[in-house]
Each structure stands twice: as structure tokens, then as C-alpha cells.
PDB file of C-alpha atoms in Angstrom:
ATOM      1  CA  ASN S   1      85.069  78.898  66.608  1.00  0.00           C
ATOM      2  CA  ALA S   2      87.210  78.227  69.650  1.00  0.00           C
ATOM      3  CA  ILE S   3      87.634  79.374  73.228  1.00  0.00           C
ATOM      4  CA  LEU S   4      91.107  79.106  74.740  1.00  0.00           C
ATOM      5  CA  THR S   5      91.514  79.796  78.444  1.00  0.00           C
ATOM      6  CA  ARG S   6      93.896  79.556  81.366  1.00  0.00           C
ATOM      7  CA  GLY S   7      90.859  79.133  83.614  1.00  0.00           C
ATOM      8  CA  HIS S   8      88.932  75.951  84.371  1.00  0.00           C
ATOM      9  CA  PRO S   9      86.033  75.283  81.948  1.00  0.00           C
ATOM     10  CA  VAL S  10      83.041  73.886  83.860  1.00  0.00           C
ATOM     11  CA  ALA S  11      80.273  73.966  81.213  1.00  0.00           C
ATOM     12  CA  GLN S  12      80.004  74.557  77.497  1.00  0.00           C
ATOM     13  CA  GLY S  13      77.506  74.738  74.676  1.00  0.00           C
ATOM     14  CA  PHE S  14      76.556  76.529  71.508  1.00  0.00           C
ATOM     15  CA  VAL S  15      73.840  78.724  70.054  1.00  0.00           C
ATOM     16  CA  PRO S  16      72.864  77.846  66.472  1.00  0.00           C
ATOM     17  CA  LEU S  17      72.362  81.029  64.479  1.00  0.00           C
ATOM     18  CA  PRO S  18      69.466  81.310  62.029  1.00  0.00           C
ATOM     19  CA  THR S  19      71.476  81.563  58.795  1.00  0.00           C
ATOM     20  CA  THR S  20      73.776  79.109  57.049  1.00  0.00           C
ATOM     21  CA  GLY S  21      76.856  80.001  55.026  1.00  0.00           C
ATOM     22  CA  PRO S  22      76.159  81.036  51.418  1.00  0.00           C
ATOM     23  CA  PHE S  23      78.538  78.577  49.737  1.00  0.00           C
ATOM     24  CA  ALA S  24      78.928  75.374  51.752  1.00  0.00           C
ATOM     25  CA  GLY S  25      75.637  75.717  53.650  1.00  0.00           C
ATOM     26  CA  THR S  26      77.437  75.408  56.990  1.00  0.00           C
ATOM     27  CA  GLN S  27      75.579  76.365  60.160  1.00  0.00           C
ATOM     28  CA  ARG S  28      76.780  79.580  61.807  1.00  0.00           C
ATOM     29  CA  LEU S  29      77.280  79.252  65.572  1.00  0.00           C
ATOM     30  CA  ALA S  30      78.159  81.033  68.741  1.00  0.00           C
ATOM     31  CA  VAL S  31      80.045  78.726  71.118  1.00  0.00           C
ATOM     32  CA  TRP S  32      80.174  79.388  74.862  1.00  0.00           C
ATOM     33  CA  ALA S  33      82.003  78.133  77.924  1.00  0.00           C
ATOM     34  CA  ASP S  34      81.584  78.883  81.608  1.00  0.00           C
ATOM     35  CA  VAL S  35      85.111  79.314  82.939  1.00  0.00           C
ATOM     36  CA  GLU S  36      86.132  79.446  86.602  1.00  0.00           C
ATOM     37  CA  PHE S  37      88.998  81.644  87.723  1.00  0.00           C
ATOM     38  CA  GLY S  38      89.394  80.761  91.383  1.00  0.00           C
ATOM     39  CA  ALA S  39      86.060  81.600  93.036  1.00  0.00           C
ATOM     40  CA  ARG S  40      84.808  83.658  90.065  1.00  0.00           C
ATOM     41  CA  ARG S  41      83.022  82.472  86.956  1.00  0.00           C
ATOM     42  CA  LEU S  42      82.879  84.067  83.503  1.00  0.00           C
ATOM     43  CA  ARG S  43      80.765  82.992  80.547  1.00  0.00           C
ATOM     44  CA  VAL S  44      82.845  83.384  77.378  1.00  0.00           C
ATOM     45  CA  VAL S  45      81.069  83.458  74.010  1.00  0.00           C
ATOM     46  CA  ASN S  46      82.751  83.308  70.591  1.00  0.00           C
ATOM     47  CA  LEU S  47      80.674  84.159  67.529  1.00  0.00           C
ATOM     48  CA  HIS S  48      81.307  83.819  63.804  1.00  0.00           C
ATOM     49  CA  ALA S  49      78.495  85.673  62.032  1.00  0.00           C
ATOM     50  CA  SER S  50      77.794  85.446  58.324  1.00  0.00           C
ATOM     51  CA  THR S  51      79.708  87.547  55.825  1.00  0.00           C
ATOM     52  CA  MET S  52      78.329  90.329  53.663  1.00  0.00           C
ATOM     53  CA  MET S  53      77.365  87.656  51.108  1.00  0.00           C
ATOM     54  CA  VAL S  54      74.281  87.183  53.326  1.00  0.00           C
ATOM     55  CA  PRO S  55      71.777  90.078  53.412  1.00  0.00           C
ATOM     56  CA  ALA S  56      72.242  92.550  56.266  1.00  0.00           C
ATOM     57  CA  GLU S  57      68.829  91.814  57.810  1.00  0.00           C
ATOM     58  CA  GLN S  58      69.688  88.102  58.068  1.00  0.00           C
ATOM     59  CA  ARG S  59      73.025  88.961  59.715  1.00  0.00           C
ATOM     60  CA  ARG S  60      71.189  91.202  62.213  1.00  0.00           C
ATOM     61  CA  GLY S  61      68.875  88.247  62.882  1.00  0.00           C
ATOM     62  CA  GLN S  62      71.926  86.281  63.995  1.00  0.00           C
ATOM     63  CA  ILE S  63      72.764  88.963  66.567  1.00  0.00           C
ATOM     64  CA  ARG S  64      69.161  89.087  67.793  1.00  0.00           C
ATOM     65  CA  ARG S  65      69.186  85.275  68.181  1.00  0.00           C
ATOM     66  CA  LEU S  66      72.421  85.439  70.182  1.00  0.00           C
ATOM     67  CA  ALA S  67      71.063  88.256  72.375  1.00  0.00           C
ATOM     68  CA  ALA S  68      67.866  86.284  73.047  1.00  0.00           C
ATOM     69  CA  ALA S  69      69.908  83.219  74.037  1.00  0.00           C
ATOM     70  CA  LEU S  70      72.118  85.268  76.389  1.00  0.00           C
ATOM     71  CA  ALA S  71      69.330  87.352  77.962  1.00  0.00           C
ATOM     72  CA  PRO S  72      68.508  84.874  80.793  1.00  0.00           C
ATOM     73  CA  PHE S  73      72.174  84.679  81.866  1.00  0.00           C
ATOM     74  CA  GLU S  74      72.879  87.110  84.718  1.00  0.00           C
ATOM     75  CA  GLY S  75      76.590  86.597  85.451  1.00  0.00           C
ATOM     76  CA  ALA S  76      79.846  88.024  84.142  1.00  0.00           C
ATOM     77  CA  LEU S  77      79.953  87.745  80.379  1.00  0.00           C
ATOM     78  CA  LEU S  78      82.488  88.194  77.573  1.00  0.00           C
ATOM     79  CA  VAL S  79      81.183  88.104  73.994  1.00  0.00           C
ATOM     80  CA  GLY S  80      83.609  88.374  71.126  1.00  0.00           C
ATOM     81  CA  GLY S  81      84.396  87.268  67.644  1.00  0.00           C
ATOM     82  CA  ASP S  82      83.867  87.901  63.977  1.00  0.00           C
ATOM     83  CA  PHE S  83      80.618  89.849  63.723  1.00  0.00           C
ATOM     84  CA  ASN S  84      81.321  90.802  60.088  1.00  0.00           C
ATOM     85  CA  THR S  85      80.021  94.340  60.607  1.00  0.00           C
ATOM     86  CA  VAL S  86      80.883  95.959  57.284  1.00  0.00           C
ATOM     87  CA  SER S  87      79.720  99.531  57.925  1.00  0.00           C
ATOM     88  CA  GLY S  88      79.541 102.074  60.711  1.00  0.00           C
ATOM     89  CA  HIS S  89      75.767 101.660  60.653  1.00  0.00           C
ATOM     90  CA  GLU S  90      76.080  97.907  61.329  1.00  0.00           C
ATOM     91  CA  VAL S  91      78.562  98.571  64.149  1.00  0.00           C
ATOM     92  CA  ARG S  92      76.078 100.962  65.803  1.00  0.00           C
ATOM     93  CA  LEU S  93      73.199  98.467  65.457  1.00  0.00           C
ATOM     94  CA  LEU S  94      75.343  95.715  66.983  1.00  0.00           C
ATOM     95  CA  ALA S  95      76.377  97.885  69.934  1.00  0.00           C
ATOM     96  CA  ARG S  96      72.764  98.951  70.539  1.00  0.00           C
ATOM     97  CA  GLU S  97      71.537  95.331  70.556  1.00  0.00           C
ATOM     98  CA  LEU S  98      74.237  94.195  73.002  1.00  0.00           C
ATOM     99  CA  ARG S  99      73.821  97.233  75.275  1.00  0.00           C
ATOM    100  CA  ARG S 100      70.372  95.818  76.051  1.00  0.00           C
ATOM    101  CA  LEU S 101      72.254  93.019  77.846  1.00  0.00           C
ATOM    102  CA  ASP S 102      74.350  95.623  79.712  1.00  0.00           C
ATOM    103  CA  LEU S 103      77.387  94.703  77.583  1.00  0.00           C
ATOM    104  CA  ARG S 104      80.031  97.339  76.887  1.00  0.00           C
ATOM    105  CA  GLU S 105      82.441  97.218  73.990  1.00  0.00           C
ATOM    106  CA  ALA S 106      86.161  96.993  74.617  1.00  0.00           C
ATOM    107  CA  ARG S 107      87.351  99.943  72.531  1.00  0.00           C
ATOM    108  CA  TYR S 108      90.477  99.662  70.427  1.00  0.00           C
ATOM    109  CA  GLY S 109      89.715 102.688  68.285  1.00  0.00           C
ATOM    110  CA  ASP S 110      87.846 102.528  65.019  1.00  0.00           C
ATOM    111  CA  GLN S 111      90.580 100.582  63.279  1.00  0.00           C
ATOM    112  CA  ASP S 112      89.436  98.194  60.582  1.00  0.00           C
ATOM    113  CA  THR S 113      90.028  94.556  61.444  1.00  0.00           C
ATOM    114  CA  GLY S 114      89.688  93.250  57.905  1.00  0.00           C
ATOM    115  CA  HIS S 115      92.899  92.281  56.104  1.00  0.00           C
ATOM    116  CA  PRO S 116      94.125  95.528  54.516  1.00  0.00           C
ATOM    117  CA  GLY S 117      94.473  94.065  51.015  1.00  0.00           C
ATOM    118  CA  TRP S 118      90.983  92.781  50.271  1.00  0.00           C
ATOM    119  CA  TRP S 119      89.223  95.106  52.736  1.00  0.00           C
ATOM    120  CA  ARG S 120      90.485  98.272  51.072  1.00  0.00           C
ATOM    121  CA  TRP S 121      90.049  96.740  47.618  1.00  0.00           C
ATOM    122  CA  ALA S 122      86.354  96.216  48.406  1.00  0.00           C
ATOM    123  CA  GLY S 123      86.082  99.861  49.524  1.00  0.00           C
ATOM    124  CA  LEU S 124      84.907  98.916  53.046  1.00  0.00           C
ATOM    125  CA  SER S 125      85.839 100.525  56.323  1.00  0.00           C
ATOM    126  CA  ALA S 126      84.589  99.246  59.688  1.00  0.00           C
ATOM    127  CA  PRO S 127      85.768  96.922  62.448  1.00  0.00           C
ATOM    128  CA  LEU S 128      84.611  93.369  61.632  1.00  0.00           C
ATOM    129  CA  ASP S 129      85.584  91.936  65.015  1.00  0.00           C
ATOM    130  CA  HIS S 130      84.454  93.034  68.458  1.00  0.00           C
ATOM    131  CA  LEU S 131      84.708  92.289  72.191  1.00  0.00           C
ATOM    132  CA  PHE S 132      81.848  93.105  74.582  1.00  0.00           C
ATOM    133  CA  SER S 133      81.774  92.496  78.332  1.00  0.00           C
ATOM    134  CA  ARG S 134      79.735  92.687  81.518  1.00  0.00           C
ATOM    135  CA  GLY S 135      81.206  92.015  84.954  1.00  0.00           C
ATOM    136  CA  VAL S 136      84.728  92.369  83.567  1.00  0.00           C
ATOM    137  CA  THR S 137      86.325  95.530  82.202  1.00  0.00           C
ATOM    138  CA  ALA S 138      88.924  95.948  79.488  1.00  0.00           C
ATOM    139  CA  GLY S 139      91.851  97.816  81.016  1.00  0.00           C
ATOM    140  CA  SER S 140      93.431  98.012  77.587  1.00  0.00           C
ATOM    141  CA  ALA S 141      92.510  96.687  74.152  1.00  0.00           C
ATOM    142  CA  GLY S 142      93.952  96.723  70.670  1.00  0.00           C
ATOM    143  CA  VAL S 143      94.588  94.938  67.411  1.00  0.00           C
ATOM    144  CA  ALA S 144      97.556  92.695  66.574  1.00  0.00           C
ATOM    145  CA  ASP S 145      98.656  94.500  63.418  1.00  0.00           C
ATOM    146  CA  GLY S 146     101.428  92.099  62.423  1.00  0.00           C
ATOM    147  CA  ALA S 147      99.283  88.945  62.315  1.00  0.00           C
ATOM    148  CA  LYS S 148      98.787  87.493  58.824  1.00  0.00           C
ATOM    149  CA  ALA S 149      97.132  84.116  59.489  1.00  0.00           C
ATOM    150  CA  SER S 150      93.603  85.223  58.561  1.00  0.00           C
ATOM    151  CA  ASP S 151      91.611  87.677  56.493  1.00  0.00           C
ATOM    152  CA  HIS S 152      91.026  89.476  59.825  1.00  0.00           C
ATOM    153  CA  ILE S 153      93.410  91.253  62.156  1.00  0.00           C
ATOM    154  CA  PRO S 154      93.036  89.763  65.674  1.00  0.00           C
ATOM    155  CA  VAL S 155      91.657  91.906  68.494  1.00  0.00           C
ATOM    156  CA  TRP S 156      92.733  91.555  72.116  1.00  0.00           C
ATOM    157  CA  ALA S 157      91.885  92.942  75.543  1.00  0.00           C
ATOM    158  CA  VAL S 158      93.347  92.760  79.040  1.00  0.00           C
ATOM    159  CA  LEU S 159      90.414  92.183  81.385  1.00  0.00           C
ATOM    160  CA  GLY S 160      89.884  92.766  85.082  1.00  0.00           C
ATOM    161  CA  TRP S 161      86.939  91.926  87.340  1.00  0.00           C
ATOM    162  CA  GLU S 162      84.520  94.727  88.170  1.00  0.00           C
TER     163      GLU S 162
END
């Protein structure tokens, strides 16, 4: 997980998620940074949730843990990353959980963000990666179709203050 910014980071931390990886036993995390842009501050959160090798209920537990950790924070917030939502049902559950924090999803259509080769081979169809915000709005958003450095297609958004 990483957060890259042109702003000035003033605080940082992480939220340990309640499930480890199925193979190496690595701890799943959400990292965060409070970033100043002039007189404004934005908390940026990057998540890498477990893959479908972990039962769906455990993956949902990761999202609930993240939501509980973010609930006390009242400022502008951007939450994004690899949520590994492998079905439309999981996408809807994720959006419902984060709407409780007044977060809105940056929409880039319903395009899959899994690498086309293995994603279609597995017979799956849903965006794996998402961006949600509060206090900032996505003026435009999309996927970087030509990128081939990962098993995911990167998502992007141009944000403006509300």
C-alpha cells in the first residue's frame, strides 16, 4: 500500500484489518495520511483487502473494521484501493457500508478492473478497485486501460473541494 501526493503530509498511520493473507499469512492493512493542500486538509486512505481466497464474510469484516476506524473522523476523506469485490453483490454491500460514513463512490462505469486475461478466465465480472470520497468530489474518473504492471487496471479521479 502507498499514498503518493503533491500535498504536504502532516500525519500518517494504518488500520490493521482482521484477516491475514491465505498463503504468506501477511497482515492486510489500510494505510492513511492527513495531507494539507494550502489551508485545506484531506485524509487519504489506501486499502488492500483480501482476495477471494478468503471467505466473503471475512472480507466484509475487513470493510466493517475500516469503517469503524474511520467513523470518528469528521473531515474531508478519500478512501480507495483494491477492495477485491468479485461480484455485483459485494460491490453493493461495500457501497452501502461506506455510505454510512457519507462517502460517495467516484463512478467510472461498471468496468471490470481485474486484468482481462485471468479475470475473464475465472468467469468473474465486477470492479475490484474503488474510490470513495467525502468533502471532495470527483469531477471525472476512469480506468487506465493500457496499464499492464499489475493484475488490476488502475483507477483514477480528478478531485475538487466541495
